C-alpha cells in the first residue's frame, strides 16, 4: 500500500478504480439473471451473457488502443457515457422482450465497457517513484481486484432479490458511469499522455513478449473457467449445489491473501524464470483439488491453498508489461491480457462442463491442471521473448 499511497493523489485514483471495477464484476451475473427473468429461458440468458463476454473481449483492446493514441480522459468518459444508457435500456425491457434485442444491447455494453483496469495499471509506472516497488503495486492491485470479484456477484444477486434484476443493472450502470468520470477527472489520469512511437500503429501484439504473455493467460483463463465449473459440479455431486458460492469465495480469499503477501514481501520484477515458477505453483496448487473433490471441507481448504498463487501470478505478468509492450502500447497490452483470460475462461468452462457431465468433476479438475501446465510450458519455451529488450526482440518470434 505504501508504494501507491506515497504518490500524490495515487491512493484516491486507486480507490476510484476499484469503485469502477465493482459494478463491472456485477454485470455478467446481472445480465444472466435479468435475461432469465425477462425471457424465462436460461438458454437465452446464456446467449446474452456470451454476447456480452465476446464483445468485451473485442472491445477491451480496441479501447485500450484508443487510450494509447488519444489519452485516458476522452475514451473513459465517452465509453462510460455509452455503457450507461445501454444498461438502462436493458434494465427497463419488459417481460417477453425479444432475445435478439437483449443480445444486441448486451454486446453494446461489452464493446463500450470502460477499460479502467488497463488504464490504472498503465499509470502505475508514473505513480510509483521506486521502480523496484512496481511489482508490489501490481500485487496490491491484483489483490484488491479479488475483493471486487468476491463482492460483486453476490451484491448483484442480492440487489436483484431485494429490489429487481433490472434495478440491479441500472444501479451498476449508474455507479460505473459516475465512478469512471471521477477517475478520468483525477489529475494523474488527465495528465497521462501516450508515448509517441511508430510501434504504436502496429499494436501491442507485434511484440513477441506480449504474445507470450497473452498465450499463457489464455491457458490460465482456461484453468480458472474449468475450476469454476468443476467446483460447482463437485458441490452438486455431494448434494449441496449451494455450497459452490462459498467455496469459490474461499478460492478468491486465498488469492487475496497471496496477493497481499506478495505486495508486502516482493520487490523487483520476477523475470521469465520467476513467472514460470509461479505458474508451476499455480498448477500444483490446483492439482491438489483432485484428491479433495469428494469432501466439501477438504475442497474448501484446497481452494484456499490453490488460490494463493492467483494474485501473485497476475502481479508478475503485469510487472512485465512495461518492458514487454512496444512503446506507446501499454494500455492496449493490459487490455489484451484481460481479453486472453476471458477467452480462456470461456473455453475452459465449456470443456470442463462437457467433461463434468460425462466423467464427473475430477475429470474437469484434471483438465484445469493440464491448462495450468500448458501456461507454465509456454513461458518456459518462450522465455527468450520475455528476457530480450523490447527494442531488440525480433518481430516475428
Short mmCIF file of C-alpha atoms in Angstrom, two decimals:
data_model
loop_
_atom_site.label_atom_id
_atom_site.label_comp_id
_atom_site.label_asym_id
_atom_site.label_seq_id
_atom_site.Cartn_x
_atom_site.Cartn_y
_atom_site.Cartn_z
CA UNK A 1 0.00 0.00 0.00
CA UNK A 2 2.90 2.37 0.77
CA UNK A 3 4.11 2.12 -2.84
CA UNK A 4 0.79 3.56 -4.04
CA UNK A 5 -0.01 5.87 -1.12
CA UNK A 6 3.36 7.65 -1.37
CA UNK A 7 2.46 9.30 -4.69
CA UNK A 8 0.22 12.42 -4.55
CA UNK A 9 -3.35 11.52 -5.46
CA UNK A 10 -2.39 7.92 -6.28
CA UNK A 11 -4.37 6.34 -3.45
CA UNK A 12 -7.53 8.26 -4.42
CA UNK A 13 -7.07 7.18 -8.04
CA UNK A 14 -6.59 3.56 -6.99
CA UNK A 15 -9.69 3.56 -4.79
CA UNK A 16 -11.77 5.10 -7.57
CA UNK A 17 -10.57 2.40 -9.95
CA UNK A 18 -11.85 -0.24 -7.52
CA UNK A 19 -15.21 1.53 -7.24
CA UNK A 20 -15.46 1.36 -11.05
CA UNK A 21 -14.44 -2.30 -11.15
CA UNK A 22 -17.02 -3.37 -8.54
CA UNK A 23 -20.06 -2.83 -10.83
CA UNK A 24 -18.13 -4.40 -13.70
CA UNK A 25 -17.95 -7.66 -11.74
CA UNK A 26 -21.73 -7.48 -11.31
CA UNK A 27 -22.58 -7.28 -14.99
CA UNK A 28 -22.12 -10.88 -16.17
CA UNK A 29 -24.24 -12.47 -13.45
CA UNK A 30 -26.60 -9.48 -13.51
CA UNK A 31 -27.24 -9.91 -17.23
CA UNK A 32 -27.71 -13.65 -16.74
CA UNK A 33 -30.39 -13.43 -14.06
CA UNK A 34 -32.15 -10.43 -15.63
CA UNK A 35 -32.38 -12.15 -19.03
CA UNK A 36 -33.67 -15.31 -17.38
CA UNK A 37 -36.34 -13.18 -15.66
CA UNK A 38 -37.32 -11.33 -18.85
CA UNK A 39 -37.32 -14.31 -21.22
CA UNK A 40 -37.95 -17.24 -18.88
CA UNK A 41 -35.11 -19.11 -20.59
CA UNK A 42 -31.67 -19.93 -19.28
CA UNK A 43 -30.60 -20.76 -22.84
CA UNK A 44 -31.41 -17.16 -23.82
CA UNK A 45 -29.63 -15.94 -20.69
CA UNK A 46 -26.52 -17.87 -21.70
CA UNK A 47 -26.64 -16.43 -25.22
CA UNK A 48 -26.92 -12.87 -23.89
CA UNK A 49 -24.08 -13.38 -21.42
CA UNK A 50 -21.94 -14.93 -24.15
CA UNK A 51 -22.60 -11.94 -26.44
CA UNK A 52 -21.51 -9.62 -23.66
CA UNK A 53 -18.35 -11.65 -23.00
CA UNK A 54 -17.32 -11.86 -26.65
CA UNK A 55 -17.92 -8.14 -27.19
CA UNK A 56 -15.95 -7.34 -24.03
CA UNK A 57 -13.02 -9.36 -25.35
CA UNK A 58 -13.13 -7.49 -28.65
CA UNK A 59 -13.78 -4.04 -27.20
CA UNK A 60 -11.10 -4.08 -24.49
CA UNK A 61 -8.05 -4.00 -26.79
CA UNK A 62 -9.76 -1.56 -29.18
CA UNK A 63 -10.49 0.92 -26.38
CA UNK A 64 -7.04 0.31 -24.90
CA UNK A 65 -5.51 1.19 -28.26
CA UNK A 66 -7.61 4.35 -28.40
CA UNK A 67 -6.35 5.32 -24.94
CA UNK A 68 -2.77 4.86 -26.15
CA UNK A 69 -3.49 7.20 -29.07
CA UNK A 70 -5.85 9.77 -27.54
CA UNK A 71 -5.24 9.69 -23.80
CA UNK A 72 -7.45 8.40 -20.99
CA UNK A 73 -9.94 11.21 -20.42
CA UNK A 74 -11.85 11.21 -23.70
CA UNK A 75 -12.01 7.43 -24.05
CA UNK A 76 -13.11 6.79 -20.46
CA UNK A 77 -15.80 9.47 -20.45
CA UNK A 78 -17.13 8.51 -23.88
CA UNK A 79 -17.21 4.77 -23.14
CA UNK A 80 -18.98 5.23 -19.80
CA UNK A 81 -21.47 7.59 -21.49
CA UNK A 82 -22.25 4.81 -23.97
CA UNK A 83 -22.39 1.91 -21.50
CA UNK A 84 -24.74 3.58 -19.01
CA UNK A 85 -27.77 4.12 -21.33
CA UNK A 86 -27.32 0.65 -22.82
CA UNK A 87 -27.53 -0.89 -19.35
CA UNK A 88 -30.51 1.33 -18.60
CA UNK A 89 -32.25 0.13 -21.76
CA UNK A 90 -31.72 -3.50 -20.76
CA UNK A 91 -32.97 -2.76 -17.25
CA UNK A 92 -36.35 -1.41 -18.43
CA UNK A 93 -37.11 -4.09 -21.03
CA UNK A 94 -40.45 -5.74 -20.23
CA UNK A 95 -41.03 -9.44 -19.71
CA UNK A 96 -41.24 -11.13 -23.08
CA UNK A 97 -38.77 -8.79 -24.78
CA UNK A 98 -37.11 -10.29 -27.87
CA UNK A 99 -33.90 -12.16 -27.18
CA UNK A 100 -32.25 -10.52 -30.19
CA UNK A 101 -32.72 -7.09 -28.62
CA UNK A 102 -31.10 -8.27 -25.40
CA UNK A 103 -28.19 -9.80 -27.33
CA UNK A 104 -27.54 -6.58 -29.26
CA UNK A 105 -27.74 -4.37 -26.17
CA UNK A 106 -25.50 -6.71 -24.13
CA UNK A 107 -22.93 -6.76 -26.93
CA UNK A 108 -23.02 -2.97 -26.94
CA UNK A 109 -22.32 -2.91 -23.21
CA UNK A 110 -19.35 -5.22 -23.69
CA UNK A 111 -17.91 -3.12 -26.51
CA UNK A 112 -18.31 0.10 -24.51
CA UNK A 113 -17.12 -1.11 -21.10
CA UNK A 114 -14.54 1.43 -19.85
CA UNK A 115 -11.00 -0.07 -19.68
CA UNK A 116 -10.32 1.33 -16.22
CA UNK A 117 -8.25 -1.64 -15.03
CA UNK A 118 -5.90 -1.31 -18.00
CA UNK A 119 -5.72 2.46 -17.51
CA UNK A 120 -4.78 2.35 -13.83
CA UNK A 121 -2.11 -0.29 -14.47
CA UNK A 122 -0.68 1.82 -17.28
CA UNK A 123 -0.44 4.71 -14.80
CA UNK A 124 1.49 2.78 -12.14
CA UNK A 125 4.98 3.36 -13.65
CA UNK A 126 4.40 7.14 -13.43
CA UNK A 127 2.78 6.98 -9.98
CA UNK A 128 5.23 4.69 -8.19
CA UNK A 129 8.51 6.56 -7.77
CA UNK A 130 10.59 3.49 -6.90
CA UNK A 131 10.73 1.10 -9.90
CA UNK A 132 11.58 -1.76 -7.54
CA UNK A 133 8.22 -1.22 -5.82
CA UNK A 134 6.19 -1.67 -9.02
CA UNK A 135 5.68 -5.43 -8.55
CA UNK A 136 4.31 -4.73 -5.06
CA UNK A 137 1.90 -2.18 -6.51
CA UNK A 138 0.69 -4.64 -9.13
CA UNK A 139 0.31 -7.32 -6.45
CA UNK A 140 -1.80 -4.95 -4.37
CA UNK A 141 -3.91 -4.15 -7.42
CA UNK A 142 -4.44 -7.85 -8.16
CA UNK A 143 -5.42 -8.49 -4.54
CA UNK A 144 -7.84 -5.58 -4.44
CA UNK A 145 -9.38 -6.78 -7.70
CA UNK A 146 -10.13 -10.08 -5.97
CA UNK A 147 -12.19 -8.16 -3.42
CA UNK A 148 -14.38 -6.79 -6.20
CA UNK A 149 -14.85 -10.27 -7.66
CA UNK A 150 -15.72 -11.67 -4.25
CA UNK A 151 -18.21 -8.88 -3.50
CA UNK A 152 -19.65 -8.05 -6.93
CA UNK A 153 -21.61 -11.16 -7.98
CA UNK A 154 -23.27 -11.70 -4.55
CA UNK A 155 -24.14 -8.00 -4.47
CA UNK A 156 -25.79 -8.23 -7.89
CA UNK A 157 -27.82 -11.26 -6.80
CA UNK A 158 -28.82 -9.62 -3.50
CA UNK A 159 -29.98 -6.41 -5.22
CA UNK A 160 -31.90 -8.48 -7.74
CA UNK A 161 -33.66 -10.43 -4.98
CA UNK A 162 -34.40 -7.44 -2.72
CA UNK A 163 -35.24 -4.91 -5.42
CA UNK A 164 -35.37 -6.22 -9.00
CA UNK A 165 -32.93 -7.65 -11.54
CA UNK A 166 -33.40 -4.60 -13.75
CA UNK A 167 -32.78 -2.19 -10.90
CA UNK A 168 -29.55 -4.04 -10.04
CA UNK A 169 -28.28 -3.50 -13.59
CA UNK A 170 -29.37 0.15 -13.63
CA UNK A 171 -27.63 0.84 -10.33
CA UNK A 172 -24.47 -0.90 -11.53
CA UNK A 173 -24.54 1.28 -14.66
CA UNK A 174 -25.01 4.45 -12.63
CA UNK A 175 -22.10 3.68 -10.29
CA UNK A 176 -19.97 2.66 -13.27
CA UNK A 177 -20.60 5.93 -15.11
CA UNK A 178 -20.16 8.20 -12.09
CA UNK A 179 -17.00 6.50 -10.82
CA UNK A 180 -15.44 6.34 -14.30
CA UNK A 181 -15.94 10.08 -14.80
CA UNK A 182 -14.49 10.73 -11.34
CA UNK A 183 -11.48 8.55 -12.19
CA UNK A 184 -10.97 10.33 -15.52
CA UNK A 185 -11.12 13.71 -13.73
CA UNK A 186 -8.16 12.88 -11.47
CA UNK A 187 -5.01 14.88 -12.29
CA UNK A 188 -2.85 11.80 -12.89
CA UNK A 189 -5.34 10.41 -15.39
CA UNK A 190 -5.85 13.75 -17.14
CA UNK A 191 -2.10 14.40 -17.34
CA UNK A 192 -1.27 10.98 -18.77
CA UNK A 193 -0.21 11.20 -22.39
CA UNK A 194 0.61 8.35 -24.72
CA UNK A 195 4.19 7.90 -25.86
CA UNK A 196 4.72 8.92 -29.48
CA UNK A 197 6.00 5.84 -31.25
CA UNK A 198 5.86 4.29 -34.69
CA UNK A 199 5.37 0.91 -33.00
CA UNK A 200 2.04 2.10 -31.60
CA UNK A 201 0.48 1.98 -35.06
CA UNK A 202 1.34 -1.71 -35.32
CA UNK A 203 -0.23 -2.57 -31.96
CA UNK A 204 0.84 -4.36 -28.81
CA UNK A 205 0.64 -7.85 -30.33
CA UNK A 206 3.56 -7.06 -32.60
CA UNK A 207 5.74 -7.77 -29.58
CA UNK A 208 6.73 -11.44 -29.14
CA UNK A 209 6.83 -10.89 -25.37
CA UNK A 210 3.24 -9.63 -25.29
CA UNK A 211 2.17 -12.60 -27.41
CA UNK A 212 3.86 -14.95 -24.93
CA UNK A 213 2.00 -13.37 -22.00
CA UNK A 214 -1.30 -13.47 -23.89
CA UNK A 215 -0.91 -17.16 -24.82
CA UNK A 216 -0.01 -18.02 -21.23
CA UNK A 217 -3.01 -16.14 -19.86
CA UNK A 218 -5.39 -17.87 -22.27
CA UNK A 219 -4.26 -21.14 -20.64
CA UNK A 220 -4.52 -19.60 -17.16
CA UNK A 221 -8.04 -18.42 -18.01
CA UNK A 222 -8.93 -21.95 -19.11
CA UNK A 223 -7.77 -23.19 -15.70
CA UNK A 224 -10.00 -20.63 -13.96
CA UNK A 225 -13.06 -21.41 -16.08
CA UNK A 226 -12.61 -25.14 -15.61
CA UNK A 227 -12.22 -24.84 -11.83
CA UNK A 228 -15.42 -22.78 -11.51
CA UNK A 229 -17.38 -25.48 -13.33
CA UNK A 230 -15.62 -28.35 -11.56
CA UNK A 231 -16.20 -26.91 -8.09
CA UNK A 232 -19.89 -26.38 -8.87
CA UNK A 233 -20.14 -29.95 -10.17
CA UNK A 234 -18.29 -31.30 -7.13
CA UNK A 235 -20.67 -29.49 -4.78
CA UNK A 236 -23.66 -30.85 -6.70
CA UNK A 237 -22.26 -34.39 -6.58
CA UNK A 238 -22.42 -34.38 -2.77
CA UNK A 239 -25.90 -32.88 -2.76
CA UNK A 240 -25.02 -29.28 -1.90
CA UNK A 241 -25.02 -27.13 -5.02
CA UNK A 242 -25.48 -24.01 -2.88
CA UNK A 243 -22.02 -24.63 -1.37
CA UNK A 244 -20.39 -23.72 -4.70
CA UNK A 245 -20.63 -19.99 -3.99
CA UNK A 246 -18.88 -20.07 -0.61
CA UNK A 247 -16.28 -22.49 -1.98
CA UNK A 248 -15.42 -20.13 -4.83
CA UNK A 249 -15.34 -17.32 -2.27
CA UNK A 250 -12.63 -19.25 -0.39
CA UNK A 251 -10.75 -19.56 -3.66
CA UNK A 252 -10.87 -15.78 -4.10
CA UNK A 253 -9.93 -15.31 -0.46
CA UNK A 254 -6.81 -17.41 -0.96
CA UNK A 255 -5.86 -15.23 -3.91
CA UNK A 256 -6.41 -12.10 -1.82
CA UNK A 257 -4.09 -13.37 0.93
CA UNK A 258 -1.46 -14.47 -1.58
CA UNK A 259 -1.52 -11.09 -3.29
CA UNK A 260 -1.21 -9.18 -0.03
CA UNK A 261 1.79 -11.29 0.95
CA UNK A 262 3.35 -10.71 -2.45
CA UNK A 263 2.77 -6.96 -2.11
CA UNK A 264 4.42 -6.97 1.32
CA UNK A 265 7.37 -9.22 0.55
CA UNK A 266 8.06 -8.98 -3.15
CA UNK A 267 10.39 -6.44 -4.73
CA UNK A 268 11.76 -6.46 -8.23
CA UNK A 269 10.39 -7.87 -11.46
CA UNK A 270 10.24 -11.67 -11.40
CA UNK A 271 11.51 -12.29 -14.94
CA UNK A 272 10.64 -15.26 -17.13
CA UNK A 273 12.04 -17.81 -14.67
CA UNK A 274 10.09 -16.31 -11.78
CA UNK A 275 6.87 -16.31 -13.80
CA UNK A 276 7.45 -19.93 -14.80
CA UNK A 277 7.86 -20.91 -11.15
CA UNK A 278 4.68 -19.06 -10.20
CA UNK A 279 2.77 -20.88 -12.95
CA UNK A 280 4.16 -24.21 -11.74
CA UNK A 281 2.97 -23.30 -8.24
CA UNK A 282 -0.43 -22.27 -9.61
CA UNK A 283 -0.75 -25.61 -11.40
CA UNK A 284 0.43 -27.67 -8.43
CA UNK A 285 -1.97 -25.91 -6.09
CA UNK A 286 -4.92 -26.62 -8.35
CA UNK A 287 -3.91 -30.27 -8.79
CA UNK A 288 -4.48 -30.57 -5.03
CA UNK A 289 -8.18 -30.12 -5.76
CA UNK A 290 -8.35 -33.55 -7.42
CA UNK A 291 -7.98 -35.70 -4.27
CA UNK A 292 -10.13 -33.19 -2.32
CA UNK A 293 -13.10 -33.27 -4.70
CA UNK A 294 -15.10 -35.78 -2.66
CA UNK A 295 -15.30 -33.65 0.50
CA UNK A 296 -16.58 -30.09 0.78
CA UNK A 297 -14.32 -29.39 3.76
CA UNK A 298 -11.21 -30.73 2.02
CA UNK A 299 -12.16 -28.96 -1.19
CA UNK A 300 -12.54 -25.64 0.64
CA UNK A 301 -9.13 -25.98 2.27
CA UNK A 302 -7.52 -26.94 -1.03
CA UNK A 303 -9.14 -23.97 -2.79
CA UNK A 304 -7.58 -21.55 -0.30
CA UNK A 305 -4.15 -23.06 -1.00
CA UNK A 306 -4.71 -23.12 -4.77
CA UNK A 307 -5.98 -19.54 -4.84
CA UNK A 308 -2.89 -18.20 -3.06
CA UNK A 309 -0.90 -18.23 -6.31
CA UNK A 310 -3.50 -16.40 -8.45
CA UNK A 311 -2.88 -12.75 -7.50
CA UNK A 312 0.93 -13.15 -7.38
CA UNK A 313 0.80 -14.63 -10.89
CA UNK A 314 -1.25 -11.71 -12.17
CA UNK A 315 1.13 -9.29 -10.45
CA UNK A 316 4.15 -10.92 -12.09
CA UNK A 317 2.56 -10.68 -15.53
CA UNK A 318 1.52 -7.05 -15.03
CA UNK A 319 5.03 -6.11 -13.88
CA UNK A 320 6.45 -7.43 -17.15
CA UNK A 321 4.15 -5.43 -19.44
CA UNK A 322 6.11 -2.17 -19.40
CA UNK A 323 9.17 -3.92 -20.86
CA UNK A 324 7.18 -6.36 -22.99
CA UNK A 325 4.90 -3.90 -24.79
CA UNK A 326 6.19 -1.74 -27.65
CA UNK A 327 6.49 1.92 -26.68
CA UNK A 328 3.12 3.62 -26.61
CA UNK A 329 1.02 0.44 -26.40
CA UNK A 330 0.95 -0.35 -22.67
CA UNK A 331 -2.80 0.21 -22.19
CA UNK A 332 -3.64 -1.94 -25.19
CA UNK A 333 -1.29 -4.65 -23.89
CA UNK A 334 -3.01 -4.69 -20.49
CA UNK A 335 -6.37 -4.90 -22.25
CA UNK A 336 -5.17 -7.87 -24.30
CA UNK A 337 -4.27 -9.69 -21.09
CA UNK A 338 -7.83 -9.26 -19.85
CA UNK A 339 -9.17 -10.50 -23.17
CA UNK A 340 -6.87 -13.53 -23.02
CA UNK A 341 -8.18 -14.56 -19.60
CA UNK A 342 -11.80 -14.05 -20.74
CA UNK A 343 -11.31 -16.18 -23.86
CA UNK A 344 -9.55 -18.90 -21.91
CA UNK A 345 -12.16 -18.91 -19.15
CA UNK A 346 -14.99 -19.30 -21.66
CA UNK A 347 -13.25 -22.17 -23.46
CA UNK A 348 -12.22 -23.80 -20.18
CA UNK A 349 -15.73 -23.63 -18.77
CA UNK A 350 -17.19 -25.16 -21.93
CA UNK A 351 -14.67 -28.04 -21.99
CA UNK A 352 -14.96 -28.65 -18.26
CA UNK A 353 -18.75 -28.69 -18.46
CA UNK A 354 -18.62 -31.45 -21.07
CA UNK A 355 -16.09 -33.41 -19.01
CA UNK A 356 -18.05 -32.96 -15.77
CA UNK A 357 -21.26 -34.22 -17.41
CA UNK A 358 -19.56 -37.23 -18.97
CA UNK A 359 -16.93 -38.25 -16.41
CA UNK A 360 -17.51 -36.19 -13.26
CA UNK A 361 -15.82 -33.21 -11.59
CA UNK A 362 -12.44 -34.91 -11.19
CA UNK A 363 -12.05 -35.06 -14.98
CA UNK A 364 -12.73 -31.33 -15.16
CA UNK A 365 -10.10 -30.70 -12.48
CA UNK A 366 -7.56 -32.77 -14.40
CA UNK A 367 -8.30 -30.59 -17.42
CA UNK A 368 -7.73 -27.49 -15.27
CA UNK A 369 -4.35 -28.83 -14.15
CA UNK A 370 -3.41 -29.51 -17.76
CA UNK A 371 -4.26 -25.93 -18.70
CA UNK A 372 -2.02 -24.63 -15.92
CA UNK A 373 0.80 -26.88 -17.07
CA UNK A 374 0.38 -25.55 -20.61
CA UNK A 375 0.73 -21.99 -19.32
CA UNK A 376 3.95 -22.86 -17.47
CA UNK A 377 5.31 -24.71 -20.51
CA UNK A 378 4.52 -21.76 -22.79
CA UNK A 379 6.51 -19.34 -20.65
CA UNK A 380 9.38 -21.81 -20.25
CA UNK A 381 9.65 -22.47 -24.00
CA UNK A 382 9.29 -18.80 -24.95
CA UNK A 383 11.33 -17.36 -22.08
CA UNK A 384 13.76 -15.75 -24.53
CA UNK A 385 10.98 -13.44 -25.76
CA UNK A 386 10.47 -12.16 -22.21
CA UNK A 387 14.13 -11.63 -21.46
CA UNK A 388 15.09 -9.60 -24.54
CA UNK A 389 14.65 -5.81 -24.51
CA UNK A 390 11.57 -4.90 -26.50
CA UNK A 391 13.64 -2.82 -28.90
CA UNK A 392 15.78 -5.86 -29.77
CA UNK A 393 13.16 -8.63 -29.80
CA UNK A 394 12.52 -9.93 -33.32
CA UNK A 395 9.04 -9.07 -34.52
CA UNK A 396 8.36 -12.50 -35.94
CA UNK A 397 9.32 -14.54 -32.87
#
